[in-house]
Amino acid sequence: MAVKIKTQYGDIDITNNVIATVVGGAATDIYGIVGMASKNQIRDNLNEILNRENYNRGVVVRQEENGVAIDVYIICGYGIKISEVCRNVQSKVKYNLETMLGVSANSVNVYVQGIRVLED
């Protein structure tokens, strides 16, 4: 499924992969985030950090009537306040979706899939 936006010049279709890439890029820019994790680690047989090409495995996008709902699966750094990192992810994802794509996020749910020691 895709987000459809009607303008005076025509229609714009934004796919879920584009939304997932924007969300993953916003999330990994936050201090304290080691990387993105797969939402189905057992099925995907991935217990590692996802690279930029695979952000759609760590983000779930659901269309709602007046926006989208986003689920983000992340790996945090050890010793970081997880609740603050998750709040920062929520606000940055919401901001980037609205400014870059013109899509409003009704909810941004953050799931911490693991903790890794940050390297100096």
mmCIF file of N, CA and C in Angstrom:
data_model
loop_
_atom_site.group_PDB
_atom_site.id
_atom_site.type_symbol
_atom_site.label_atom_id
_atom_site.label_comp_id
_atom_site.label_asym_id
_atom_site.label_seq_id
_atom_site.Cartn_x
_atom_site.Cartn_y
_atom_site.Cartn_z
ATOM 1 N N MET A 1 0.845 -1.179 0.000
ATOM 2 C CA MET A 1 0.000 0.000 0.000
ATOM 3 C C MET A 1 0.884 1.234 0.000
ATOM 4 N N ALA A 2 0.309 2.311 -0.418
ATOM 5 C CA ALA A 2 1.056 3.553 -0.505
ATOM 6 C C ALA A 2 0.188 4.697 -0.010
ATOM 7 N N VAL A 3 0.851 5.779 0.361
ATOM 8 C CA VAL A 3 0.142 6.992 0.742
ATOM 9 C C VAL A 3 -0.137 7.764 -0.540
ATOM 10 N N LYS A 4 -1.373 8.153 -0.727
ATOM 11 C CA LYS A 4 -1.760 8.887 -1.928
ATOM 12 C C LYS A 4 -2.106 10.312 -1.540
ATOM 13 N N ILE A 5 -1.469 11.265 -2.240
ATOM 14 C CA ILE A 5 -1.709 12.686 -2.003
ATOM 15 C C ILE A 5 -2.190 13.298 -3.305
ATOM 16 N N LYS A 6 -3.308 13.999 -3.242
ATOM 17 C CA LYS A 6 -3.832 14.673 -4.428
ATOM 18 C C LYS A 6 -3.447 16.137 -4.372
ATOM 19 N N THR A 7 -2.887 16.637 -5.474
ATOM 20 C CA THR A 7 -2.549 18.049 -5.592
ATOM 21 C C THR A 7 -3.259 18.614 -6.807
ATOM 22 N N GLN A 8 -3.130 19.894 -7.004
ATOM 23 C CA GLN A 8 -3.769 20.506 -8.166
ATOM 24 C C GLN A 8 -3.098 20.097 -9.469
ATOM 25 N N TYR A 9 -1.871 19.584 -9.384
ATOM 26 C CA TYR A 9 -1.130 19.176 -10.575
ATOM 27 C C TYR A 9 -1.253 17.697 -10.882
ATOM 28 N N GLY A 10 -1.785 16.927 -9.934
ATOM 29 C CA GLY A 10 -1.912 15.487 -10.149
ATOM 30 C C GLY A 10 -1.804 14.723 -8.843
ATOM 31 N N ASP A 11 -1.547 13.427 -8.950
ATOM 32 C CA ASP A 11 -1.476 12.554 -7.784
ATOM 33 C C ASP A 11 -0.027 12.235 -7.444
ATOM 34 N N ILE A 12 0.220 12.041 -6.139
ATOM 35 C CA ILE A 12 1.528 11.625 -5.653
ATOM 36 C C ILE A 12 1.330 10.344 -4.863
ATOM 37 N N ASP A 13 2.078 9.294 -5.206
ATOM 38 C CA ASP A 13 2.044 8.035 -4.473
ATOM 39 C C ASP A 13 3.398 7.843 -3.790
ATOM 40 N N ILE A 14 3.373 7.684 -2.474
ATOM 41 C CA ILE A 14 4.585 7.453 -1.702
ATOM 42 C C ILE A 14 4.499 6.042 -1.137
ATOM 43 N N THR A 15 5.418 5.176 -1.527
ATOM 44 C CA THR A 15 5.356 3.775 -1.105
ATOM 45 C C THR A 15 5.822 3.626 0.341
ATOM 46 N N ASN A 16 5.493 2.488 0.922
ATOM 47 C CA ASN A 16 5.893 2.202 2.297
ATOM 48 C C ASN A 16 7.412 2.067 2.430
ATOM 49 N N ASN A 17 8.101 1.628 1.372
ATOM 50 C CA ASN A 17 9.557 1.532 1.428
ATOM 51 C C ASN A 17 10.210 2.905 1.547
ATOM 52 N N VAL A 18 9.648 3.893 0.882
ATOM 53 C CA VAL A 18 10.168 5.258 1.000
ATOM 54 C C VAL A 18 9.941 5.778 2.408
ATOM 55 N N ILE A 19 8.750 5.552 2.949
ATOM 56 C CA ILE A 19 8.447 5.984 4.309
ATOM 57 C C ILE A 19 9.375 5.279 5.295
ATOM 58 N N ALA A 20 9.612 3.977 5.102
ATOM 59 C CA ALA A 20 10.498 3.224 5.990
ATOM 60 C C ALA A 20 11.930 3.746 5.923
ATOM 61 N N THR A 21 12.396 4.136 4.758
ATOM 62 C CA THR A 21 13.743 4.679 4.627
ATOM 63 C C THR A 21 13.870 6.017 5.347
ATOM 64 N N VAL A 22 12.869 6.872 5.213
ATOM 65 C CA VAL A 22 12.881 8.161 5.906
ATOM 66 C C VAL A 22 12.844 7.951 7.417
ATOM 67 N N VAL A 23 11.990 7.034 7.872
ATOM 68 C CA VAL A 23 11.872 6.743 9.303
ATOM 69 C C VAL A 23 13.172 6.147 9.832
ATOM 70 N N GLY A 24 13.757 5.194 9.117
ATOM 71 C CA GLY A 24 15.005 4.579 9.556
ATOM 72 C C GLY A 24 16.154 5.570 9.598
ATOM 73 N N GLY A 25 16.219 6.444 8.616
ATOM 74 C CA GLY A 25 17.261 7.473 8.616
ATOM 75 C C GLY A 25 17.110 8.442 9.771
ATOM 76 N N ALA A 26 15.874 8.811 10.072
ATOM 77 C CA ALA A 26 15.624 9.714 11.206
ATOM 78 C C ALA A 26 15.970 9.044 12.520
ATOM 79 N N ALA A 27 15.616 7.774 12.658
ATOM 80 C CA ALA A 27 15.854 7.064 13.916
ATOM 81 C C ALA A 27 17.337 6.843 14.164
ATOM 82 N N THR A 28 18.095 6.492 13.137
ATOM 83 C CA THR A 28 19.506 6.190 13.341
ATOM 84 C C THR A 28 20.356 7.434 13.540
ATOM 85 N N ASP A 29 19.822 8.618 13.280
ATOM 86 C CA ASP A 29 20.546 9.859 13.534
ATOM 87 C C ASP A 29 20.521 10.261 15.006
ATOM 88 N N ILE A 30 19.672 9.638 15.801
ATOM 89 C CA ILE A 30 19.523 9.993 17.212
ATOM 90 C C ILE A 30 20.706 9.427 17.998
ATOM 91 N N TYR A 31 21.249 10.238 18.916
ATOM 92 C CA TYR A 31 22.321 9.762 19.781
ATOM 93 C C TYR A 31 21.768 8.683 20.708
ATOM 94 N N GLY A 32 22.478 7.588 20.829
ATOM 95 C CA GLY A 32 22.044 6.487 21.678
ATOM 96 C C GLY A 32 21.473 5.326 20.890
ATOM 97 N N ILE A 33 21.214 5.534 19.609
ATOM 98 C CA ILE A 33 20.717 4.464 18.750
ATOM 99 C C ILE A 33 21.913 3.828 18.046
ATOM 100 N N VAL A 34 22.081 2.530 18.253
ATOM 101 C CA VAL A 34 23.154 1.799 17.591
ATOM 102 C C VAL A 34 22.742 1.470 16.164
ATOM 103 N N GLY A 35 21.464 1.136 15.962
ATOM 104 C CA GLY A 35 20.977 0.826 14.631
ATOM 105 C C GLY A 35 19.557 0.313 14.672
ATOM 106 N N MET A 36 19.082 -0.089 13.512
ATOM 107 C CA MET A 36 17.741 -0.636 13.371
ATOM 108 C C MET A 36 17.807 -2.148 13.523
ATOM 109 N N ALA A 37 16.724 -2.731 14.050
ATOM 110 C CA ALA A 37 16.628 -4.181 14.207
ATOM 111 C C ALA A 37 15.475 -4.697 13.355
ATOM 112 N N SER A 38 15.520 -5.955 13.011
ATOM 113 C CA SER A 38 14.445 -6.581 12.262
ATOM 114 C C SER A 38 13.248 -6.800 13.178
ATOM 115 N N LYS A 39 12.052 -6.567 12.659
ATOM 116 C CA LYS A 39 10.841 -6.767 13.471
ATOM 117 C C LYS A 39 10.566 -8.246 13.703
ATOM 118 N N ASN A 40 11.014 -9.098 12.807
ATOM 119 C CA ASN A 40 10.859 -10.555 12.936
ATOM 120 C C ASN A 40 12.232 -11.197 12.934
ATOM 121 N N GLN A 41 12.935 -11.093 14.047
ATOM 122 C CA GLN A 41 14.319 -11.566 14.081
ATOM 123 C C GLN A 41 14.436 -13.062 13.865
ATOM 124 N N ILE A 42 13.489 -13.827 14.345
ATOM 125 C CA ILE A 42 13.562 -15.284 14.193
ATOM 126 C C ILE A 42 13.283 -15.679 12.749
ATOM 127 N N ARG A 43 12.236 -15.109 12.157
ATOM 128 C CA ARG A 43 11.885 -15.464 10.783
ATOM 129 C C ARG A 43 12.939 -14.987 9.788
ATOM 130 N N ASP A 44 13.439 -13.758 9.973
ATOM 131 C CA ASP A 44 14.441 -13.221 9.060
ATOM 132 C C ASP A 44 15.834 -13.771 9.338
ATOM 133 N N ASN A 45 15.985 -14.481 10.466
ATOM 134 C CA ASN A 45 17.266 -15.023 10.883
ATOM 135 C C ASN A 45 18.321 -13.930 10.977
ATOM 136 N N LEU A 46 17.872 -12.768 11.466
ATOM 137 C CA LEU A 46 18.769 -11.622 11.605
ATOM 138 C C LEU A 46 18.838 -11.216 13.062
ATOM 139 N N ASN A 47 20.010 -11.299 13.615
ATOM 140 C CA ASN A 47 20.218 -10.824 14.962
ATOM 141 C C ASN A 47 21.262 -9.721 14.936
ATOM 142 N N GLU A 48 21.358 -9.046 13.793
ATOM 143 C CA GLU A 48 22.349 -8.011 13.644
ATOM 144 C C GLU A 48 21.680 -6.690 13.306
ATOM 145 N N ILE A 49 22.479 -5.674 13.207
ATOM 146 C CA ILE A 49 21.991 -4.335 12.894
ATOM 147 C C ILE A 49 21.738 -4.246 11.394
ATOM 148 N N LEU A 50 20.590 -3.685 11.029
ATOM 149 C CA LEU A 50 20.232 -3.550 9.615
ATOM 150 C C LEU A 50 20.978 -2.384 8.988
ATOM 151 N N ASN A 51 21.364 -2.543 7.739
ATOM 152 C CA ASN A 51 21.978 -1.430 7.027
ATOM 153 C C ASN A 51 20.901 -0.617 6.319
ATOM 154 N N ARG A 52 21.302 0.470 5.710
ATOM 155 C CA ARG A 52 20.357 1.434 5.132
ATOM 156 C C ARG A 52 19.417 0.805 4.094
ATOM 157 N N GLU A 53 19.883 -0.194 3.368
ATOM 158 C CA GLU A 53 19.045 -0.815 2.338
ATOM 159 C C GLU A 53 17.932 -1.674 2.936
ATOM 160 N N ASN A 54 18.075 -2.094 4.183
ATOM 161 C CA ASN A 54 17.106 -2.992 4.809
ATOM 162 C C ASN A 54 16.270 -2.327 5.895
ATOM 163 N N TYR A 55 16.170 -0.998 5.897
ATOM 164 C CA TYR A 55 15.384 -0.313 6.920
ATOM 165 C C TYR A 55 13.922 -0.746 6.900
ATOM 166 N N ASN A 56 13.409 -1.165 5.750
ATOM 167 C CA ASN A 56 12.001 -1.562 5.688
ATOM 168 C C ASN A 56 11.723 -2.820 6.498
ATOM 169 N N ARG A 57 12.756 -3.604 6.854
ATOM 170 C CA ARG A 57 12.553 -4.769 7.726
ATOM 171 C C ARG A 57 12.373 -4.365 9.183
ATOM 172 N N GLY A 58 12.824 -3.167 9.546
ATOM 173 C CA GLY A 58 12.737 -2.704 10.921
ATOM 174 C C GLY A 58 11.679 -1.652 11.143
ATOM 175 N N VAL A 59 10.874 -1.373 10.123
ATOM 176 C CA VAL A 59 9.822 -0.362 10.231
ATOM 177 C C VAL A 59 8.527 -0.939 9.672
ATOM 178 N N VAL A 60 7.444 -0.765 10.416
ATOM 179 C CA VAL A 60 6.124 -1.177 9.942
ATOM 180 C C VAL A 60 5.297 0.092 9.734
ATOM 181 N N VAL A 61 4.723 0.222 8.542
ATOM 182 C CA VAL A 61 3.897 1.383 8.207
ATOM 183 C C VAL A 61 2.477 0.901 7.977
ATOM 184 N N ARG A 62 1.538 1.474 8.731
ATOM 185 C CA ARG A 62 0.116 1.152 8.550
ATOM 186 C C ARG A 62 -0.642 2.420 8.187
ATOM 187 N N GLN A 63 -1.426 2.327 7.107
ATOM 188 C CA GLN A 63 -2.232 3.468 6.701
ATOM 189 C C GLN A 63 -3.472 3.569 7.586
ATOM 190 N N GLU A 64 -3.782 4.798 7.995
ATOM 191 C CA GLU A 64 -5.007 5.097 8.723
ATOM 192 C C GLU A 64 -5.745 6.161 7.955
ATOM 193 N N GLU A 65 -6.962 6.465 8.389
ATOM 194 C CA GLU A 65 -7.785 7.370 7.590
ATOM 195 C C GLU A 65 -7.194 8.765 7.438
ATOM 196 N N ASN A 66 -6.522 9.297 8.440
ATOM 197 C CA ASN A 66 -5.993 10.657 8.315
ATOM 198 C C ASN A 66 -4.488 10.708 8.574
ATOM 199 N N GLY A 67 -3.762 9.681 8.200
ATOM 200 C CA GLY A 67 -2.313 9.652 8.374
ATOM 201 C C GLY A 67 -1.801 8.221 8.389
ATOM 202 N N VAL A 68 -0.651 8.053 9.015
ATOM 203 C CA VAL A 68 -0.052 6.724 9.108
ATOM 204 C C VAL A 68 0.315 6.425 10.561
ATOM 205 N N ALA A 69 0.409 5.148 10.865
ATOM 206 C CA ALA A 69 0.921 4.679 12.150
ATOM 207 C C ALA A 69 2.228 3.962 11.882
ATOM 208 N N ILE A 70 3.248 4.281 12.655
ATOM 209 C CA ILE A 70 4.589 3.773 12.415
ATOM 210 C C ILE A 70 5.039 2.944 13.616
ATOM 211 N N ASP A 71 5.618 1.776 13.360
ATOM 212 C CA ASP A 71 6.287 0.972 14.377
ATOM 213 C C ASP A 71 7.769 0.926 14.009
ATOM 214 N N VAL A 72 8.644 1.315 14.949
ATOM 215 C CA VAL A 72 10.079 1.364 14.713
ATOM 216 C C VAL A 72 10.762 0.389 15.673
ATOM 217 N N TYR A 73 11.599 -0.490 15.143
ATOM 218 C CA TYR A 73 12.330 -1.476 15.934
ATOM 219 C C TYR A 73 13.800 -1.079 15.948
ATOM 220 N N ILE A 74 14.334 -0.782 17.158
ATOM 221 C CA ILE A 74 15.676 -0.229 17.263
ATOM 222 C C ILE A 74 16.544 -1.041 18.230
ATOM 223 N N ILE A 75 17.839 -0.779 18.155
ATOM 224 C CA ILE A 75 18.807 -1.292 19.115
ATOM 225 C C ILE A 75 19.469 -0.081 19.755
ATOM 226 N N CYS A 76 19.410 -0.003 21.080
ATOM 227 C CA CYS A 76 19.958 1.133 21.814
ATOM 228 C C CYS A 76 21.356 0.811 22.330
ATOM 229 N N GLY A 77 22.056 1.879 22.692
ATOM 230 C CA GLY A 77 23.371 1.730 23.288
ATOM 231 C C GLY A 77 23.269 1.518 24.787
ATOM 232 N N TYR A 78 24.214 0.781 25.324
ATOM 233 C CA TYR A 78 24.242 0.489 26.754
ATOM 234 C C TYR A 78 24.593 1.758 27.519
ATOM 235 N N GLY A 79 23.883 2.003 28.622
ATOM 236 C CA GLY A 79 24.159 3.152 29.471
ATOM 237 C C GLY A 79 23.401 4.403 29.089
ATOM 238 N N ILE A 80 22.555 4.324 28.096
ATOM 239 C CA ILE A 80 21.767 5.459 27.637
ATOM 240 C C ILE A 80 20.367 5.342 28.233
ATOM 241 N N LYS A 81 19.760 6.480 28.591
ATOM 242 C CA LYS A 81 18.400 6.457 29.122
ATOM 243 C C LYS A 81 17.433 6.118 27.979
ATOM 244 N N ILE A 82 16.901 4.925 28.024
ATOM 245 C CA ILE A 82 16.109 4.387 26.914
ATOM 246 C C ILE A 82 14.830 5.195 26.690
ATOM 247 N N SER A 83 14.165 5.606 27.755
ATOM 248 C CA SER A 83 12.920 6.353 27.590
ATOM 249 C C SER A 83 13.146 7.674 26.867
ATOM 250 N N GLU A 84 14.258 8.334 27.151
ATOM 251 C CA GLU A 84 14.564 9.608 26.490
ATOM 252 C C GLU A 84 14.913 9.390 25.021
ATOM 253 N N VAL A 85 15.654 8.335 24.745
ATOM 254 C CA VAL A 85 16.001 8.016 23.358
ATOM 255 C C VAL A 85 14.734 7.727 22.556
ATOM 256 N N CYS A 86 13.802 6.975 23.141
ATOM 257 C CA CYS A 86 12.562 6.640 22.440
ATOM 258 C C CYS A 86 11.713 7.879 22.183
ATOM 259 N N ARG A 87 11.668 8.802 23.156
ATOM 260 C CA ARG A 87 10.937 10.065 22.937
ATOM 261 C C ARG A 87 11.567 10.869 21.805
ATOM 262 N N ASN A 88 12.897 10.895 21.764
ATOM 263 C CA ASN A 88 13.581 11.606 20.684
ATOM 264 C C ASN A 88 13.299 10.974 19.330
ATOM 265 N N VAL A 89 13.258 9.644 19.282
ATOM 266 C CA VAL A 89 12.929 8.949 18.031
ATOM 267 C C VAL A 89 11.518 9.321 17.589
ATOM 268 N N GLN A 90 10.576 9.301 18.504
ATOM 269 C CA GLN A 90 9.195 9.634 18.163
ATOM 270 C C GLN A 90 9.076 11.039 17.591
ATOM 271 N N SER A 91 9.694 12.003 18.239
ATOM 272 C CA SER A 91 9.552 13.385 17.766
ATOM 273 C C SER A 91 10.279 13.607 16.444
ATOM 274 N N LYS A 92 11.469 13.020 16.267
ATOM 275 C CA LYS A 92 12.203 13.229 15.023
ATOM 276 C C LYS A 92 11.540 12.521 13.845
ATOM 277 N N VAL A 93 11.023 11.322 14.073
ATOM 278 C CA VAL A 93 10.325 10.606 13.000
ATOM 279 C C VAL A 93 9.088 11.390 12.569
ATOM 280 N N LYS A 94 8.330 11.856 13.524
ATOM 281 C CA LYS A 94 7.119 12.625 13.211
ATOM 282 C C LYS A 94 7.477 13.896 12.438
ATOM 283 N N TYR A 95 8.508 14.595 12.891
ATOM 284 C CA TYR A 95 8.938 15.830 12.229
ATOM 285 C C TYR A 95 9.419 15.567 10.798
ATOM 286 N N ASN A 96 10.259 14.540 10.623
ATOM 287 C CA ASN A 96 10.785 14.248 9.283
ATOM 288 C C ASN A 96 9.696 13.819 8.311
ATOM 289 N N LEU A 97 8.726 13.039 8.780
ATOM 290 C CA LEU A 97 7.634 12.640 7.889
ATOM 291 C C LEU A 97 6.821 13.845 7.433
ATOM 292 N N GLU A 98 6.575 14.770 8.356
ATOM 293 C CA GLU A 98 5.780 15.936 7.991
ATOM 294 C C GLU A 98 6.536 16.892 7.088
ATOM 295 N N THR A 99 7.836 17.093 7.332
ATOM 296 C CA THR A 99 8.582 18.054 6.524
ATOM 297 C C THR A 99 9.050 17.478 5.190
ATOM 298 N N MET A 100 9.511 16.225 5.176
ATOM 299 C CA MET A 100 10.043 15.649 3.940
ATOM 300 C C MET A 100 8.962 15.146 3.002
ATOM 301 N N LEU A 101 7.946 14.480 3.564
ATOM 302 C CA LEU A 101 6.965 13.803 2.719
ATOM 303 C C LEU A 101 5.571 14.426 2.774
ATOM 304 N N GLY A 102 5.320 15.275 3.740
ATOM 305 C CA GLY A 102 3.987 15.846 3.877
ATOM 306 C C GLY A 102 2.975 14.843 4.410
ATOM 307 N N VAL A 103 3.445 13.841 5.126
ATOM 308 C CA VAL A 103 2.592 12.790 5.678
ATOM 309 C C VAL A 103 2.532 12.979 7.184
ATOM 310 N N SER A 104 1.334 12.960 7.747
ATOM 311 C CA SER A 104 1.220 13.109 9.198
ATOM 312 C C SER A 104 1.207 11.730 9.849
ATOM 313 N N ALA A 105 1.984 11.610 10.926
ATOM 314 C CA ALA A 105 2.059 10.364 11.675
ATOM 315 C C ALA A 105 1.119 10.455 12.865
ATOM 316 N N ASN A 106 0.106 9.604 12.892
ATOM 317 C CA ASN A 106 -0.821 9.580 14.023
ATOM 318 C C ASN A 106 -0.156 9.011 15.259
ATOM 319 N N SER A 107 0.663 7.978 15.085
ATOM 320 C CA SER A 107 1.385 7.387 16.212
ATOM 321 C C SER A 107 2.717 6.855 15.726
ATOM 322 N N VAL A 108 3.713 6.959 16.607
ATOM 323 C CA VAL A 108 5.027 6.393 16.356
ATOM 324 C C VAL A 108 5.346 5.514 17.557
ATOM 325 N N ASN A 109 5.291 4.204 17.357
ATOM 326 C CA ASN A 109 5.555 3.234 18.416
ATOM 327 C C ASN A 109 6.989 2.749 18.276
ATOM 328 N N VAL A 110 7.753 2.813 19.368
ATOM 329 C CA VAL A 110 9.160 2.427 19.347
ATOM 330 C C VAL A 110 9.324 1.150 20.156
ATOM 331 N N TYR A 111 9.947 0.141 19.548
ATOM 332 C CA TYR A 111 10.212 -1.133 20.201
ATOM 333 C C TYR A 111 11.715 -1.326 20.272
ATOM 334 N N VAL A 112 12.232 -1.445 21.492
ATOM 335 C CA VAL A 112 13.664 -1.669 21.689
ATOM 336 C C VAL A 112 13.899 -3.175 21.631
ATOM 337 N N GLN A 113 14.640 -3.622 20.617
ATOM 338 C CA GLN A 113 14.875 -5.042 20.387
ATOM 339 C C GLN A 113 16.165 -5.544 21.029
ATOM 340 N N GLY A 114 17.022 -4.617 21.467
ATOM 341 C CA GLY A 114 18.273 -5.055 22.059
ATOM 342 C C GLY A 114 19.099 -3.889 22.555
ATOM 343 N N ILE A 115 20.141 -4.238 23.288
ATOM 344 C CA ILE A 115 21.085 -3.260 23.821
ATOM 345 C C ILE A 115 22.483 -3.687 23.390
ATOM 346 N N ARG A 116 23.272 -2.758 22.922
ATOM 347 C CA ARG A 116 24.666 -3.032 22.530
ATOM 348 C C ARG A 116 25.578 -2.038 23.230
ATOM 349 N N VAL A 117 26.788 -2.457 23.495
ATOM 350 C CA VAL A 117 27.777 -1.579 24.098
ATOM 351 C C VAL A 117 28.290 -0.625 23.025
ATOM 352 N N LEU A 118 28.244 0.681 23.335
ATOM 353 C CA LEU A 118 28.732 1.682 22.396
ATOM 354 C C LEU A 118 30.253 1.663 22.376
ATOM 355 N N GLU A 119 30.841 1.725 21.193
ATOM 356 C CA GLU A 119 32.283 1.747 21.055
ATOM 357 C C GLU A 119 32.739 3.193 21.042
ATOM 358 N N ASP A 120 33.885 3.457 21.670
ATOM 359 C CA ASP A 120 34.395 4.834 21.734
ATOM 360 C C ASP A 120 35.064 5.267 20.476
#
